[in-house]
Coordinates of C-alpha atoms in Angstrom, one line a residue:
X49 CA 0.0 0.0 0.0
X50 CA 1.2 3.5 -0.8
X51 CA 0.7 6.2 1.9
X52 CA 1.0 9.9 1.8
X53 CA 2.2 11.9 4.9
X54 CA 1.9 15.7 4.8
X55 CA 4.4 17.7 6.9
X56 CA 6.8 14.7 6.9
X57 CA 9.6 16.6 8.7
X58 CA 7.5 17.2 11.8
X59 CA 8.2 15.6 15.2
X60 CA 5.2 13.2 15.1
X61 CA 5.3 12.8 11.3
X62 CA 8.9 11.5 11.3
X63 CA 7.9 8.8 13.7
X64 CA 4.9 8.0 11.5
X65 CA 7.0 7.7 8.4
X66 CA 9.6 5.6 10.2
X67 CA 6.9 3.3 11.5
X68 CA 5.3 3.0 8.0
X69 CA 8.6 2.2 6.3
X70 CA 9.4 -0.3 9.0
X71 CA 6.1 -2.1 8.3
X72 CA 6.7 -2.2 4.6
X73 CA 4.6 0.6 3.3
X74 CA 5.7 2.8 0.4
X75 CA 5.6 6.4 1.7
X76 CA 5.5 9.7 -0.1
X77 CA 6.0 12.7 2.2
X78 CA 5.5 16.4 1.7
X79 CA 8.2 18.8 2.8
X80 CA 8.5 22.6 2.4
X81 CA 11.8 22.6 0.5
X82 CA 14.1 20.4 -1.5
X83 CA 16.8 20.7 1.2
X84 CA 14.4 19.4 3.9
X85 CA 13.4 16.6 1.6
X86 CA 17.0 15.5 1.0
X87 CA 17.8 15.7 4.6
X88 CA 14.8 13.5 5.6
X89 CA 15.6 11.0 2.8
X90 CA 19.1 10.6 4.2
X91 CA 17.8 10.0 7.7
X92 CA 15.1 7.4 6.6
X93 CA 17.5 5.8 4.1
X94 CA 15.0 3.6 2.4
X95 CA 13.9 3.2 -1.3
X96 CA 10.4 3.0 0.1
X97 CA 10.4 6.7 0.9
X98 CA 10.2 9.6 -1.5
X99 CA 9.2 13.2 -1.1
X100 CA 7.4 16.1 -2.9
X101 CA 7.8 19.8 -2.2
X102 CA 4.7 21.7 -1.0
X103 CA 6.1 25.1 0.0
X104 CA 2.8 26.6 1.3
X105 CA -0.1 24.5 2.5
X106 CA -2.4 27.6 2.6
X107 CA -2.0 28.2 -1.2
X108 CA -5.1 27.2 -3.1
X109 CA -4.7 23.7 -4.6
X110 CA -1.5 23.2 -2.6
X111 CA -1.9 19.4 -2.6
X112 CA -3.6 18.9 -6.0
X113 CA -0.4 18.1 -7.9
X114 CA 0.6 15.6 -5.2
X115 CA -2.3 13.3 -5.9
X116 CA -2.3 14.0 -9.6
X117 CA 1.3 12.8 -9.8
X118 CA 0.8 9.9 -7.3
X119 CA -2.4 8.1 -8.4
X120 CA -1.5 5.0 -6.4
X121 CA -1.9 6.7 -3.0
X122 CA -4.4 4.7 -1.0
X123 CA -4.1 6.3 2.4
X124 CA -3.5 10.0 3.2
X125 CA -2.1 11.0 6.6
X126 CA -2.3 14.8 7.2
X127 CA 0.0 15.9 10.0
X128 CA 1.1 19.3 8.7
X129 CA 0.0 22.1 11.0
X130 CA 1.8 24.9 12.7
X131 CA 2.5 25.0 16.4
X132 CA 4.3 28.4 16.6
X133 CA 3.3 30.4 19.6
X134 CA 5.6 33.2 18.6
X135 CA 3.6 34.3 15.6
X136 CA 2.7 38.0 15.4
X137 CA -0.5 37.5 13.4
X138 CA -2.8 34.7 14.8
X139 CA -5.0 34.6 11.7
X140 CA -2.2 34.1 9.1
X141 CA 0.2 32.3 11.5
X142 CA -2.1 29.8 13.2
X143 CA -5.7 29.8 12.0
X144 CA -5.1 29.9 8.2
X145 CA -2.4 27.2 8.0
X146 CA -4.4 24.8 10.1
X147 CA -7.9 25.4 8.6
X148 CA -7.1 26.3 5.0
X149 CA -4.3 23.7 4.9
X150 CA -6.8 21.0 5.9
X151 CA -9.4 22.2 3.4
X152 CA -6.7 22.0 0.7
X153 CA -5.9 18.4 1.6
X154 CA -9.5 17.4 1.7
X155 CA -10.2 19.1 -1.6
X156 CA -7.3 17.4 -3.3
X157 CA -8.4 14.0 -1.9
X158 CA -12.0 14.6 -3.2
X159 CA -11.0 15.8 -6.7
X160 CA -7.7 13.9 -7.4
X161 CA -7.4 11.0 -4.9
X162 CA -8.5 8.3 -7.4
X163 CA -7.5 5.5 -5.1
X164 CA -7.5 7.2 -1.7
X165 CA -9.7 5.2 0.7
X166 CA -8.3 6.1 4.1
X167 CA -7.9 9.6 5.6
X168 CA -6.1 10.1 8.9
X169 CA -5.7 13.6 10.3
X170 CA -3.5 14.7 13.3
X171 CA -5.7 16.8 15.5
X172 CA -5.2 17.5 19.2
X173 CA -6.6 17.3 22.7
X174 CA -6.9 21.1 22.1
X175 CA -10.0 20.3 19.9
X176 CA -11.4 18.2 22.8
X177 CA -10.8 20.1 26.1
X178 CA -13.0 23.2 26.2
X179 CA -11.5 26.7 26.2
X180 CA -14.7 28.7 25.7
X181 CA -15.8 28.7 29.3
X182 CA -19.1 27.0 28.4
X183 CA -18.2 23.7 30.0
X184 CA -17.2 23.4 33.7
X185 CA -13.4 23.4 34.1
X186 CA -13.5 20.1 35.9
X187 CA -15.7 18.3 33.3
X188 CA -14.7 14.9 31.9
X189 CA -13.1 14.8 28.5
X190 CA -13.9 11.9 26.2
X191 CA -13.7 11.1 22.5
X192 CA -17.0 12.8 22.0
X193 CA -16.1 16.0 23.8
X194 CA -15.5 19.2 21.7
X195 CA -13.8 22.5 22.5
X196 CA -16.6 25.1 22.1
X197 CA -14.2 27.9 21.4
X198 CA -15.2 30.5 18.8
X199 CA -12.9 31.8 16.0
X200 CA -13.3 35.3 17.7
X201 CA -12.0 33.9 21.0
X202 CA -9.1 32.3 19.1
X203 CA -7.9 35.8 18.0
X204 CA -7.3 36.9 21.6
X205 CA -3.9 35.3 22.1
X206 CA -1.7 32.6 20.5
X207 CA -2.7 29.9 23.1
X208 CA -6.4 30.3 22.3
X209 CA -5.4 30.7 18.6
X210 CA -3.8 27.3 18.5
X211 CA -6.8 25.7 20.2
X212 CA -9.2 27.4 17.8
X213 CA -7.0 26.4 14.8
X214 CA -7.0 22.7 15.8
X215 CA -10.8 22.7 16.6
X216 CA -12.0 24.3 13.4
X217 CA -9.5 22.3 11.3
X218 CA -10.9 19.1 12.7
X219 CA -14.5 20.3 12.2
X220 CA -13.6 20.5 8.5
X221 CA -12.5 16.9 8.6
X222 CA -15.8 15.7 10.0
X223 CA -17.8 17.9 7.6
X224 CA -15.9 16.2 4.7
X225 CA -16.6 12.8 6.2
X226 CA -20.3 13.5 6.4
X227 CA -20.5 15.0 2.9
X228 CA -18.6 12.0 1.4
X229 CA -20.1 9.2 3.6
X230 CA -19.2 5.7 2.4
X231 CA -16.4 7.0 0.1
X232 CA -13.6 7.3 2.7
X233 CA -12.6 5.8 6.1
X234 CA -11.9 8.9 8.2
X235 CA -10.1 9.0 11.6
X236 CA -8.6 11.8 13.7
X237 CA -5.8 11.4 16.2
X238 CA -6.0 13.8 19.2
X239 CA -2.9 13.6 21.3
X240 CA -2.2 15.6 24.5
X241 CA 1.3 16.9 25.2
X242 CA 3.7 14.7 23.2
X243 CA 6.9 13.6 24.8
X244 CA 9.6 11.1 23.9
X245 CA 12.7 11.0 21.7
X246 CA 13.0 12.3 18.1
X247 CA 12.7 9.7 15.4
X248 CA 16.3 10.1 14.4
X249 CA 19.4 11.4 16.2
X250 CA 19.1 15.1 17.2
X251 CA 21.5 17.2 15.2
X252 CA 20.7 20.4 17.3
X253 CA 18.2 21.3 20.0
X254 CA 16.5 23.8 17.7
X255 CA 14.7 20.8 16.2
X256 CA 12.7 20.2 19.3
X257 CA 8.9 20.5 19.3
X258 CA 7.1 22.6 21.9
X259 CA 6.2 19.6 24.1
X260 CA 9.8 18.3 24.1
X261 CA 10.9 21.8 25.3
X262 CA 9.3 21.1 28.6
X263 CA 11.8 18.4 29.3
X264 CA 14.7 20.5 27.9
X265 CA 13.7 23.4 30.2
X266 CA 14.0 21.2 33.3
X267 CA 17.4 20.0 32.3
X268 CA 18.6 23.6 32.0
X269 CA 17.6 24.5 35.6
X270 CA 20.3 25.1 38.2
X271 CA 20.0 23.4 41.6
X272 CA 18.9 26.6 43.4
X273 CA 16.3 27.5 40.8
X274 CA 12.6 27.1 41.7
X275 CA 10.7 24.7 39.5
X276 CA 7.9 26.6 37.6
X277 CA 4.4 25.2 38.1
X278 CA 2.9 23.3 35.2
X279 CA 0.5 20.3 35.2
X280 CA -1.0 18.5 32.3
X281 CA -1.2 15.0 30.7
X282 CA 1.1 13.3 28.3
X283 CA 1.5 10.6 25.6
X284 CA 4.7 9.2 24.0
X285 CA 5.3 10.2 20.4
X286 CA 6.0 6.5 19.4
X287 CA 2.4 5.6 20.5
X288 CA 1.0 8.6 18.6
X289 CA 2.8 7.2 15.4
X290 CA 1.5 3.7 16.0
X291 CA -2.1 5.0 16.4
X292 CA -1.8 6.7 13.0
X293 CA -0.6 3.5 11.4
X294 CA -3.3 1.4 13.2
X295 CA -6.0 3.6 11.6
X296 CA -4.8 2.7 8.1
X297 CA -4.2 -0.9 8.9
X298 CA -7.7 -1.5 10.2
X299 CA -9.6 1.3 8.5
X300 CA -13.1 -0.1 8.9
X301 CA -12.7 -0.4 12.6
X302 CA -11.3 3.1 13.0
X303 CA -13.6 4.8 10.5
X304 CA -15.5 7.7 12.2
X305 CA -13.3 7.5 15.4
X306 CA -11.5 10.3 17.3
X307 CA -8.5 8.7 19.0
X308 CA -8.0 10.5 22.3
X309 CA -4.3 9.8 23.1
X310 CA -3.6 10.4 26.8
X311 CA -1.6 8.2 29.1
X312 CA -1.0 9.8 32.4
X313 CA -0.7 13.2 34.1
X314 CA 2.6 15.0 34.8
X315 CA 4.0 18.2 36.4
X316 CA 7.3 19.9 36.1
X317 CA 8.0 18.7 39.7
X318 CA 7.5 15.1 38.5
X319 CA 9.8 15.6 35.5
X320 CA 12.5 16.9 37.8
X321 CA 12.0 13.8 40.1
X322 CA 12.3 11.4 37.2
X323 CA 15.3 13.2 35.6
X324 CA 17.2 13.4 39.0
X325 CA 16.6 9.7 39.6
X326 CA 18.1 8.6 36.3
X327 CA 20.6 11.4 35.6
X328 CA 21.9 12.6 39.0
X329 CA 25.0 14.2 37.4
X330 CA 22.8 16.8 35.7
X331 CA 22.6 18.8 39.0
X332 CA 19.1 20.1 38.7
X333 CA 16.5 20.9 41.4
X334 CA 15.5 17.7 43.1
X335 CA 11.7 18.0 42.6
X336 CA 9.1 16.6 45.0
X337 CA 6.7 13.8 44.3
X338 CA 4.5 15.0 47.2
X339 CA 4.4 18.5 45.8
X340 CA 3.6 17.0 42.3
X341 CA 0.7 15.0 43.8
X342 CA -0.7 18.2 45.5
X343 CA -0.4 20.1 42.2
X344 CA -2.2 17.4 40.3
X345 CA -5.0 17.2 42.9
X346 CA -5.9 20.8 42.0
X347 CA -5.3 20.6 38.3
X348 CA -8.7 19.4 37.1
X349 CA -7.3 16.8 34.7
X350 CA -10.2 14.5 34.0
X351 CA -10.5 12.2 31.0
X352 CA -11.8 8.9 29.9
X353 CA -10.3 7.5 26.7
X354 CA -11.2 3.9 27.3
X355 CA -12.9 3.8 23.9
X356 CA -9.6 4.7 22.2
X357 CA -7.6 2.1 24.3
X358 CA -10.1 -0.6 23.4
X359 CA -9.5 0.1 19.7
X360 CA -5.7 0.1 19.9
X361 CA -3.9 -3.2 20.2
X362 CA -0.9 -1.9 22.2
X363 CA -0.3 -0.4 25.7
X364 CA 1.1 3.1 26.1
X365 CA 4.7 3.8 26.9
X366 CA 4.9 5.2 30.5
X367 CA 6.0 8.7 31.4
X368 CA 9.2 7.6 33.0
X369 CA 10.5 5.8 29.9
X370 CA 9.4 8.6 27.7
X371 CA 11.2 11.2 29.6
X372 CA 14.4 9.1 30.1
X373 CA 14.6 8.3 26.4
X374 CA 14.2 11.9 25.5
X375 CA 16.8 13.1 28.0
X376 CA 19.3 10.4 26.9
X377 CA 18.9 11.6 23.3
X378 CA 19.3 15.3 24.3
X379 CA 22.5 14.6 26.3
X380 CA 24.0 13.0 23.2
X381 CA 23.9 16.4 21.5
X382 CA 25.8 18.1 24.3

């Protein structure tokens, strides 16, 4: 089977491509430049991978040529979406790339995807957990929960902008699924904060995604520094990749499903505890498990993703292993 992966150089996407190639799929990935494509090809080092250049996913018809030139594509995995909280313009920097980019993908599939049967889109827990204030802050998040944020609210700041971008991009996916019922198997993958190592050896720390930066920031702390408060949930990147692949391997089972990928809660305190235990020579603040437990008790992190877990035929990588593997890789760059 031939699979297309958009945004193939991304943190999650590289793991998806790596997993697909490992399982024998032929993969075509989109990259923003020839240089990025060549670099990724060298890392993957397989005749089963090739790339196409899509410089701007917002441009009308951005993916049309991809499917016109690759008629054998049977599964389309759309991972390309910005996570840049430093943008100066929320509309053009966050909302348009996510929403218009997704529309372009779906339009190309509808008009030129002659053999495309399976569509998998990387969404986010940001499209699940509510940021509109309409739901109680301690409400339970499940696969059927939706963020009720408005586009207007999304323009207030980049954090809300990201949440609105992921929410409205995913709404386009399900509108497409409804309008083309029976023609495609459609699945979204909704991960929380994604930890774990890069798919390939890290050349420099500028490659890190925003989630991985949380681990990197703890490593940089001095022993006398206070540990900044942060509490959320996590999933390992390798499990996120496997979930994408599972959706195209068993498309009928996964059709119409939102995969809520959450394993366990974490705090910065807990990250420090784990890192200290495994890398005592780093000389960072000790962290406190008791303090972490207290922080989590007030964090209102409630979810039930038992439906997702029952669909997937693998268990999730625990936080400790995810963090240790990531730190080990980071230290090799030093």
